Short mmCIF file of C-alpha atoms and ligand atoms in Angstrom, two decimals:
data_model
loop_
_atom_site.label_atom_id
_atom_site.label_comp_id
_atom_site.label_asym_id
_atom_site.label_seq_id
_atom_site.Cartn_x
_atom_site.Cartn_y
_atom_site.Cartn_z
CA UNK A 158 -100.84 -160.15 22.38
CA UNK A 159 -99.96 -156.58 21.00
CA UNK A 160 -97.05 -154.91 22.68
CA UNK A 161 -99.06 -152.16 25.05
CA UNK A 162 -98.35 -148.83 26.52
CA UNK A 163 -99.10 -147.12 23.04
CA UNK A 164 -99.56 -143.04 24.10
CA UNK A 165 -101.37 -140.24 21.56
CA UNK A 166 -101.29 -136.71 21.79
CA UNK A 167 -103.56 -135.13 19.78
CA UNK A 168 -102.98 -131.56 19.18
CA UNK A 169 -102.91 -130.93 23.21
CA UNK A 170 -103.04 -127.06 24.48
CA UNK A 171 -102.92 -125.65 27.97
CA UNK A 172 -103.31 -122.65 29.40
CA UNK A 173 -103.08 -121.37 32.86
CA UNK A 174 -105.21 -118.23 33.07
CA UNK A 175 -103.97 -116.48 30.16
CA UNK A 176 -100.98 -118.11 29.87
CA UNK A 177 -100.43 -120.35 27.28
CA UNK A 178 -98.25 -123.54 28.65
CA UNK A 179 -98.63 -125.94 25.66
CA UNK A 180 -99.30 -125.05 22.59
CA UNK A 181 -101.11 -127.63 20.18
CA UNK A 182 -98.43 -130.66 20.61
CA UNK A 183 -98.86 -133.67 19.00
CA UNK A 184 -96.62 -136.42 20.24
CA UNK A 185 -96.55 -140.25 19.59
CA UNK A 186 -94.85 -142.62 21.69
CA UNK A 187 -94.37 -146.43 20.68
CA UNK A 188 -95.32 -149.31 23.29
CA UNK A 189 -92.02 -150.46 25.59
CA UNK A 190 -90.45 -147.41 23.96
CA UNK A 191 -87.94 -145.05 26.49
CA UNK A 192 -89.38 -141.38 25.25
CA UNK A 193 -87.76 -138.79 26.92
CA UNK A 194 -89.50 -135.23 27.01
CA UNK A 195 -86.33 -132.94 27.07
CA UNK A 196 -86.42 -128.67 27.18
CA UNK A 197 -85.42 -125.75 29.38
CA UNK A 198 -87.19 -124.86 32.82
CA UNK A 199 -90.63 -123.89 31.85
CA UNK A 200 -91.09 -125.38 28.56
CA UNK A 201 -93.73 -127.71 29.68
CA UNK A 202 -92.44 -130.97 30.30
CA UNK A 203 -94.50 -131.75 33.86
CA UNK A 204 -97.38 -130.15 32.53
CA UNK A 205 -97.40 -132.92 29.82
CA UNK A 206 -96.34 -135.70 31.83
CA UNK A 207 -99.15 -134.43 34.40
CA UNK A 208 -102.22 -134.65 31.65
CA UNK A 209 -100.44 -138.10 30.54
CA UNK A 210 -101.31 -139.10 34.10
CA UNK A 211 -104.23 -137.79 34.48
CA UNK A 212 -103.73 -135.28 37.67
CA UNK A 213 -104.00 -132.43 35.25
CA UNK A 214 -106.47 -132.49 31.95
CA UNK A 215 -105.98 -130.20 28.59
CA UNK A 216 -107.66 -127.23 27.68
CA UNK A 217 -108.03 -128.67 24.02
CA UNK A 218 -106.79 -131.84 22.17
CA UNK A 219 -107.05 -135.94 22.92
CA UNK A 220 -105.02 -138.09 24.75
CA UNK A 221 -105.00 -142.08 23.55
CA UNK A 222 -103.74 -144.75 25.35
CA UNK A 223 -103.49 -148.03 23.51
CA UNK A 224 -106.05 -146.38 21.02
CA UNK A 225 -108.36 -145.46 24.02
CA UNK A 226 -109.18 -141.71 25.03
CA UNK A 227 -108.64 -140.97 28.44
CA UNK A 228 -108.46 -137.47 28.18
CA UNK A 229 -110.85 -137.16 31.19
CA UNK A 230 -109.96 -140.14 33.06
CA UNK A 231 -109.33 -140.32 36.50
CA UNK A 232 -105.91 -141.07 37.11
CA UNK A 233 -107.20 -144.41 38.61
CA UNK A 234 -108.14 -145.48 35.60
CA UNK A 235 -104.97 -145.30 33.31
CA UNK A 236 -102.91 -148.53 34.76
CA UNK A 237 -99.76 -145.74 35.08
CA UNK A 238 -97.03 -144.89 37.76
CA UNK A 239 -95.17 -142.30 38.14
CA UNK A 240 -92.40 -141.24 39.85
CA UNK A 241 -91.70 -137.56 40.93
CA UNK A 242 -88.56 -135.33 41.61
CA UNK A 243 -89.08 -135.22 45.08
CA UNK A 244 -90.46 -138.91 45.42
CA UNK A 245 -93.37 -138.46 47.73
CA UNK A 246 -93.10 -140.84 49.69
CA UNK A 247 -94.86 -141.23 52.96
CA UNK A 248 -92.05 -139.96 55.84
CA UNK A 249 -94.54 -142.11 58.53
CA UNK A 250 -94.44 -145.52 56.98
CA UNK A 251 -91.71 -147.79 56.51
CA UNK A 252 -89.87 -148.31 53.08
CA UNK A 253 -92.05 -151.89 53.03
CA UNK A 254 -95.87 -150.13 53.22
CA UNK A 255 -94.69 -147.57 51.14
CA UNK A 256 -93.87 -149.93 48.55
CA UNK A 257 -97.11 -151.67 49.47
CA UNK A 258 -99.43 -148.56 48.94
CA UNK A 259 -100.51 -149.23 45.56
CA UNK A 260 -101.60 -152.94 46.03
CA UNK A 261 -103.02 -151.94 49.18
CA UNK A 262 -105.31 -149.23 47.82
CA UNK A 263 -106.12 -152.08 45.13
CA UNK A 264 -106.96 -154.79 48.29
CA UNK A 265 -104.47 -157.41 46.82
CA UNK A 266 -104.46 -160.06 49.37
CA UNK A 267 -101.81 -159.87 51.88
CA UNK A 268 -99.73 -163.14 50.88
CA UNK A 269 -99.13 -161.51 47.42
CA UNK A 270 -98.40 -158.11 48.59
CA UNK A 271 -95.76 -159.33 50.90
CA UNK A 272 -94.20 -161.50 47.52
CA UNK A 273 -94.41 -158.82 45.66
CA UNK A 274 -93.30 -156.06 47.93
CA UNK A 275 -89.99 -158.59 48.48
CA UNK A 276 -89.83 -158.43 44.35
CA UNK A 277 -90.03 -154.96 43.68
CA UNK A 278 -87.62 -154.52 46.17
CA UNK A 279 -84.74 -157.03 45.06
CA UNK A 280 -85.44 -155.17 41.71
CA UNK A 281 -84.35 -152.16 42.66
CA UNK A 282 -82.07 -153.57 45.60
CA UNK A 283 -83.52 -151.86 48.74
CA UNK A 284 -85.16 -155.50 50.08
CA UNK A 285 -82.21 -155.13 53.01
CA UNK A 286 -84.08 -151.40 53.97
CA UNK A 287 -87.45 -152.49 53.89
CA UNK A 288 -88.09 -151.77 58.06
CA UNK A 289 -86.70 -148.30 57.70
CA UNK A 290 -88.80 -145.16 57.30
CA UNK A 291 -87.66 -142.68 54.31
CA UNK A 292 -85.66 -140.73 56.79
CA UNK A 293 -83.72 -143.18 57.67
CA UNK A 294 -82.47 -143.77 53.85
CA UNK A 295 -79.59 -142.03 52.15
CA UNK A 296 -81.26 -139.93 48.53
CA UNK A 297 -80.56 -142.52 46.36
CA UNK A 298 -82.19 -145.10 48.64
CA UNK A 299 -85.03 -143.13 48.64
CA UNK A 300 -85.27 -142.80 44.96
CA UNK A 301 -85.14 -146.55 44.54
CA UNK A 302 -87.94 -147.12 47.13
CA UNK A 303 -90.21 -144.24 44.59
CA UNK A 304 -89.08 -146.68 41.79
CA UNK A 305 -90.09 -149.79 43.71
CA UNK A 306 -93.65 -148.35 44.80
CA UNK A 307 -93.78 -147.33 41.21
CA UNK A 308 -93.03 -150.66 39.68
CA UNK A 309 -94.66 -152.81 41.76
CA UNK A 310 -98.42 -152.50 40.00
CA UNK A 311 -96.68 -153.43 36.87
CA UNK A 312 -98.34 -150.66 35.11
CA UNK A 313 -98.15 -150.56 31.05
CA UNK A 314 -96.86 -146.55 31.50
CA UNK A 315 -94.35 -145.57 33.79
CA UNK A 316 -94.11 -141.98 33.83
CA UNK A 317 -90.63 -139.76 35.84
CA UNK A 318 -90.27 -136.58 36.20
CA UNK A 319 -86.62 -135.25 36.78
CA UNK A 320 -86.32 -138.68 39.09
CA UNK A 321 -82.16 -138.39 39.30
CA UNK A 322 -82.04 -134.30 40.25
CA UNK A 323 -82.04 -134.82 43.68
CA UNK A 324 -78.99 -137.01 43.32
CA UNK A 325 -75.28 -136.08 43.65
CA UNK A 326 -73.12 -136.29 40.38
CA UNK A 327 -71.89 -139.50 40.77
CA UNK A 328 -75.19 -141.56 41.86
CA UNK A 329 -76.78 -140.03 39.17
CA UNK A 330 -74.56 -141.28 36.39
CA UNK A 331 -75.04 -144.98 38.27
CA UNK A 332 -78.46 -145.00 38.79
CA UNK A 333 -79.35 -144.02 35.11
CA UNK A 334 -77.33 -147.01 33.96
CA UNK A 335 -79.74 -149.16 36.77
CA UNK A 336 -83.08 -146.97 35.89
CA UNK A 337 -82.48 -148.07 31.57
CA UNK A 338 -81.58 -151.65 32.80
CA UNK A 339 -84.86 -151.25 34.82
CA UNK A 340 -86.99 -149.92 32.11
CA UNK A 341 -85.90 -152.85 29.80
CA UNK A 342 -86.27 -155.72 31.81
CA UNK A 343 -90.21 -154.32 33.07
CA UNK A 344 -90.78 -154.21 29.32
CA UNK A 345 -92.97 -150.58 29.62
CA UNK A 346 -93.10 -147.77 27.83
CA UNK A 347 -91.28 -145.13 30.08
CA UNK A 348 -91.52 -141.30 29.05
CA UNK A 349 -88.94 -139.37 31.31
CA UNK A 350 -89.08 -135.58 31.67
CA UNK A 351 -85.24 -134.06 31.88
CA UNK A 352 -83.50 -130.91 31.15
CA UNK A 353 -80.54 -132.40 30.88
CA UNK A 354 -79.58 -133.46 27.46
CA UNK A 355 -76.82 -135.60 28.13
CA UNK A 356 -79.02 -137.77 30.37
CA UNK A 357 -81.93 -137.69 27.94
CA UNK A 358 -79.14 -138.42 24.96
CA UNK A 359 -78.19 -142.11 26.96
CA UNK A 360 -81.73 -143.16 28.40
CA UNK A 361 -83.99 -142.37 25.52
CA UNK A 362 -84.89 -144.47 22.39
CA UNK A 363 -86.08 -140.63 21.28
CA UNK A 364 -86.93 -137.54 22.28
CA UNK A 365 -88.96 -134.69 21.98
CA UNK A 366 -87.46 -131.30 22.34
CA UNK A 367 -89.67 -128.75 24.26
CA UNK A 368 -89.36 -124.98 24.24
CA UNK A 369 -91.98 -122.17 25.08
CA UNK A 370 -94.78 -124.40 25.13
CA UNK A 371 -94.02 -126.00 21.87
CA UNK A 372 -92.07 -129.24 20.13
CA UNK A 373 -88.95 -128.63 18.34
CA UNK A 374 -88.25 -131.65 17.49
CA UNK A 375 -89.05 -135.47 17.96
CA UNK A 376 -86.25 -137.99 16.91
CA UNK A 377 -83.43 -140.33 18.45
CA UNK A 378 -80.80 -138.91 20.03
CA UNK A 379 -78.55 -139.48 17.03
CA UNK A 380 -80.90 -137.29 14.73
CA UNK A 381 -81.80 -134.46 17.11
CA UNK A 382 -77.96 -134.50 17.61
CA UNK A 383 -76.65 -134.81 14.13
CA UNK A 384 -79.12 -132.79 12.64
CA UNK A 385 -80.75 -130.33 15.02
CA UNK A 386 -83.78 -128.91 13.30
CA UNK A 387 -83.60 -125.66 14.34
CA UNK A 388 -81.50 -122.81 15.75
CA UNK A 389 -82.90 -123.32 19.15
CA UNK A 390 -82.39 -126.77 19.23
CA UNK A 391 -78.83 -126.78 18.38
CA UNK A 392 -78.03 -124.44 20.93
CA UNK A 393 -79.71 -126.71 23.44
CA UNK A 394 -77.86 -130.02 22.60
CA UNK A 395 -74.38 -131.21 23.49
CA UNK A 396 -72.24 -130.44 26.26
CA UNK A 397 -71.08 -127.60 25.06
CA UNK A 398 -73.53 -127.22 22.46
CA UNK A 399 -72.16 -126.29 18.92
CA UNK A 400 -71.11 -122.67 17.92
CA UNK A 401 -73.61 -120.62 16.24
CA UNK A 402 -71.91 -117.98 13.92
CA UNK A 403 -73.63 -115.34 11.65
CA UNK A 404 -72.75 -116.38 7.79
CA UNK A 405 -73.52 -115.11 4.38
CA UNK A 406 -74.30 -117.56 1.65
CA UNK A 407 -74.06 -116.71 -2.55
CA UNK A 408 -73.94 -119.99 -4.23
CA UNK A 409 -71.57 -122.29 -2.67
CA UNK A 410 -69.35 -119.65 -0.92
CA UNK A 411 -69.60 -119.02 2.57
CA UNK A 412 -68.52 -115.87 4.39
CA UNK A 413 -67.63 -116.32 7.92
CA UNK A 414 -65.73 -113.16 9.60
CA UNK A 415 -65.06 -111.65 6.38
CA UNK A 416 -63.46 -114.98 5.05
CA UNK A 417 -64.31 -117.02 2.18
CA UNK A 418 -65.04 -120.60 2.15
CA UNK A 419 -66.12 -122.87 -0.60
CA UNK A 420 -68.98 -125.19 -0.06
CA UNK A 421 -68.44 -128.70 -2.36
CA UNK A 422 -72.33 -127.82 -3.53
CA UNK A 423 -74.97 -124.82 -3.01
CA UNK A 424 -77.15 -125.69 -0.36
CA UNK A 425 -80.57 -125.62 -1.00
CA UNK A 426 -82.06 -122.26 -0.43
CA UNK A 427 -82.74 -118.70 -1.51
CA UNK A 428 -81.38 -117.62 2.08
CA UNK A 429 -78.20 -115.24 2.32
CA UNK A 430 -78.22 -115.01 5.85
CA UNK A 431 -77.61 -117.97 7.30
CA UNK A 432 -76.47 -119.34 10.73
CA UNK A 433 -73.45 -121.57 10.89
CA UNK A 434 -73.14 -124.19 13.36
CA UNK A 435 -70.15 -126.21 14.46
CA UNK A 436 -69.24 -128.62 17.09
CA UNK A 437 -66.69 -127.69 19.86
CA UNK A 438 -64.39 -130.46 18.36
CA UNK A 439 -64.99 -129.69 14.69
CA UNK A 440 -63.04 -126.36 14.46
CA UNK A 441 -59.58 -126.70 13.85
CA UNK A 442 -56.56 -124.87 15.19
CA UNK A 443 -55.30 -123.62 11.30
CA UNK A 444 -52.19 -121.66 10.50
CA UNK A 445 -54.00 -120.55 7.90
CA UNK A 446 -57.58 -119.58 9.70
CA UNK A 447 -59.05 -116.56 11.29
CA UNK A 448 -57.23 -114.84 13.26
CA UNK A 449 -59.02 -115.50 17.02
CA UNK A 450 -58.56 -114.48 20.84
CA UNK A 451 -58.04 -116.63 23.24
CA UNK A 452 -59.99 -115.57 26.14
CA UNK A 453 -59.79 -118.51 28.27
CA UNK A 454 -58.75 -121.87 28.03
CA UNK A 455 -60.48 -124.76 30.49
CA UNK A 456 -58.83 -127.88 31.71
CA UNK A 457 -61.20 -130.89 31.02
CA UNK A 458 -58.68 -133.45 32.01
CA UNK A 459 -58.76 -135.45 29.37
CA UNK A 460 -59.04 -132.79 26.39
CA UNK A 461 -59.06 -128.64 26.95
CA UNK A 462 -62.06 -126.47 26.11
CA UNK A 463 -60.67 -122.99 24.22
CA UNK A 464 -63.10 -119.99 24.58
CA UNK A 465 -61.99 -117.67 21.81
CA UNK A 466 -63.29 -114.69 20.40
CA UNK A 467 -63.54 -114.37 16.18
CA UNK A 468 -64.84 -110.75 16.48
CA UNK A 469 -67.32 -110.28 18.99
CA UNK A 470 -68.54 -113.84 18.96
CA UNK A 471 -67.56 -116.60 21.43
CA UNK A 472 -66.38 -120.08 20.07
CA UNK A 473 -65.56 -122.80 21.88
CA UNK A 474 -62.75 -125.56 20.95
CA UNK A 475 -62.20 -128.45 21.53
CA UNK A 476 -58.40 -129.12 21.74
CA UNK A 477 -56.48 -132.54 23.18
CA UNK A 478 -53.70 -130.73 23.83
CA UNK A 479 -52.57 -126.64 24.63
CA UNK A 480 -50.34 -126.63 22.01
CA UNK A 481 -48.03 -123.74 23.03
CA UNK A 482 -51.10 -121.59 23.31
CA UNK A 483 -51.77 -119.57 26.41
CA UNK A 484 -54.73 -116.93 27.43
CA UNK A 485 -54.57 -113.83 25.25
CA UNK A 486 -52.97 -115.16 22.42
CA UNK A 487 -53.94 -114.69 18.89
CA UNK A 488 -54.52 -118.54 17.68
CA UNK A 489 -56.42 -118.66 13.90
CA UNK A 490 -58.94 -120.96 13.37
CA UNK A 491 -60.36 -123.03 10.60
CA UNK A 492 -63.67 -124.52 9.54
CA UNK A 493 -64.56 -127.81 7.67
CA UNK A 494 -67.05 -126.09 6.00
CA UNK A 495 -68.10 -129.36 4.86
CA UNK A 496 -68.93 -130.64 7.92
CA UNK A 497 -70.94 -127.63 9.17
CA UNK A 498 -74.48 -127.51 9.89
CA UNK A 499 -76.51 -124.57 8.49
CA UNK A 500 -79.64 -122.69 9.18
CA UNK A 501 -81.38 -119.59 7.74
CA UNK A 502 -81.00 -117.07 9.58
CA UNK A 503 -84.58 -115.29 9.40
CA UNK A 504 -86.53 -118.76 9.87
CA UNK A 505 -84.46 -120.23 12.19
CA UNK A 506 -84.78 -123.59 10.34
CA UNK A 507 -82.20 -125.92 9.74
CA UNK A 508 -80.76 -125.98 5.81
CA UNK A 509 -81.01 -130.19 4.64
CA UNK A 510 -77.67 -130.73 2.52
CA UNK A 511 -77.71 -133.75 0.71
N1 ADP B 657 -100.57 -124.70 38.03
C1 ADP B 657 -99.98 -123.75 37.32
N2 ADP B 657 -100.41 -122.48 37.32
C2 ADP B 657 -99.84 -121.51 36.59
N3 ADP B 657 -98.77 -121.71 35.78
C3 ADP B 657 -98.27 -122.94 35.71
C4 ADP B 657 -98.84 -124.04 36.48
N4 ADP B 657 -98.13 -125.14 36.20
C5 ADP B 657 -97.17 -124.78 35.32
N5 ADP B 657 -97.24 -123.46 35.03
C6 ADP B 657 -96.38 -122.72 34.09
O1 ADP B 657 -96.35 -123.41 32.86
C7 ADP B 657 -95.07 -123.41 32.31
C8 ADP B 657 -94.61 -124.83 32.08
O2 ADP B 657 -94.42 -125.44 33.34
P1 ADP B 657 -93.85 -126.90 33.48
O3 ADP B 657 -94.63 -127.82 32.62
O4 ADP B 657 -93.82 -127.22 34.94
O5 ADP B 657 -92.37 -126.74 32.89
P2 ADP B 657 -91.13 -127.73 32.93
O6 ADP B 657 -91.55 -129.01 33.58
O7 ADP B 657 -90.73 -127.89 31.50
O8 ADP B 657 -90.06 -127.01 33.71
C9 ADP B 657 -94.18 -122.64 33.27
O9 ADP B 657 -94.05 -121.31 32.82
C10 ADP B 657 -94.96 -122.70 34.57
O10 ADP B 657 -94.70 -121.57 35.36
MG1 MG B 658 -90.82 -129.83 35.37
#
């Protein structure tokens, strides 16, 4: 049997009114793979995740599961579950119907509903809770009962929207470790809207980057992190993300703040201005470097974030110890120029070296 939960979009556009909310995407996600749609507020994540389940249908474009269009179909129709930011569940039933729901609206016979109910509920861990109503459960107990209802129909799609945002920090980071433990042992294709990169970074197999309607970028986390596409998405990914500095390019030197650095080779392109980026823990503290401000320096506990200005542009550092240095001081810094990621400044498109 061929591995299933195979999903096509097909050059998919939205508008509401005049507004345009998705702009021709085409996306392909792989059968049992964890795809996680990732972007700002408003770049259309729900709205794809919503014509994916069919409560919402494009203006334009296909939608293919397992090779099959169901563009138009009924929700009903598309063997899919999905669990929302809010959970809906029903406040006047207990955790146990609520689970239920789903086979219920199916007429599964009672004897298997109750086995399976029990199931989905050891899965997740609730099956102690199943006579309370949702009020009666702490967030996080609600969230699992969403996921239980969810998983129960063993569906071949399991679609979440922002499913951890109503937790607080510390649940969260647990119940993502449960949710990709969950994912794996149902054997479905999830696809999990975020905006938080660092969860999307540890859930997903890959990613697609959404902003303004549009996809940035589709690749595992290592790629979209290592070599961000574009301008956008680098200043979108990592916690922080890298610094983005104004550059000029001739041949294979580099001039950052007025200062000179040699690239081992040219890169690639007619471009002279050109956008550096560097991680927070790439830029060195340099006796030798530009001359910096320190506006601000941030206890992490276990390393400390520098916020200094090189002119009037803000980089962040990332330092395991103060080193003598307080707020105000003049501390230069240094580039490994040969480490830095590059992008043309005018196209906003990310400069391949080698
Ligand atoms: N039913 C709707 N009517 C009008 N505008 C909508 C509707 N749904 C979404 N939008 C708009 O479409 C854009 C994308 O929304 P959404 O997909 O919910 O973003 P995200 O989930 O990435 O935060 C937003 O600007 C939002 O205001
Ligand atoms: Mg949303």
């Amino acid at each position: 049997m061929t591995a299933k939960g195979r999903v096509n979009l097909k050059n998919i556009c939205k508008r509401f009114g005049s507004f345009v909310a998705l702009d021709h995407i085409d996306l392909e996600i792989e059968p049992v793979e964890f795809f996680a749609l990732l972007g700002p507020s408003g770049s259309g994540k729900t709205t794809t995740l919503r014509m994916i389940a069919g409560l919402d249908s494009p203006d334009e474009g296909v939608i293919e599961v397992d090779g099959v269009d169901v563009t138009h179909a009924p929700p009903g129709e598309r063997d899919i579950a999905m669990v929302f930011q809010n959970y809906a569940l029903y406040p006047h039933m207990t955790v146990r119907d609520n689970i239920a729901f789903p086979l219920k609206m199916d007429r599964v016979a009672a004897a298997d509903i109750k086995r399976l109910v029990l199931q989905a509920a050891e899965t997740v861990d609730i099956d102690h809770l199943l006579d309370r109503r949702p009020g009666q459960l702490s967030g996080g107990q609600q969230q699992r009962c969403a996921l239980a209802r969810a998983i129960i129909r063993q569906p071949k799609l399991f679609l979440l929207d922002e499913p951890l945002s109503n937790l607080d920090a510390q649940l969260r980071l647990q119940t993502r470790v449960e949710l990709k433990k969950l994912q794996r042992s149902l054997n479905v294709t999830a696809i999990y809207v975020t905006h938080d990169q660092e969860e999307a970074m540890t859930l997903a197999d890959r990613m697609a980057v959404f902003l303004d309607g549009a996809i940035m970028q589709i690749g595992t986390p290592e790629e979209v992190f290592n070599r961000p596409r574009t301008i956008q998405v680098a200043a979108f990914i990592g916690s922080p993300p890298m610094n983005l500095l104004p550059a000029n390019l001739q041949g294979t030197t580099l001039t950052i703040e007025g200062r000179d650095f040699e690239l081992s080779a040219a890169p690639p392109t007619q471009a002279e201005s050109v956008i550096m980026g560097t991680r927070p823990s790439h830029v060195r503290i340099d006796p030798n470097g530009i001359p910096a401000q320190l506006y601000l320096s941030e206890n992490l506990g276990e390393s400390y974030l520098l916020n200094l200005y090189l002119g009037e542009h803000l980089v962040k550092v990332r330092v395991a110890e103060m080193l003598g240095v307080t707020d105000g001081d003049t501390v230069p810094i240094s580039f490994d120029v040969n480490a830095i990621h590059l992008f043309d400044a005018n196209t906003g498109l990310r400069i391949e070296r080698g």
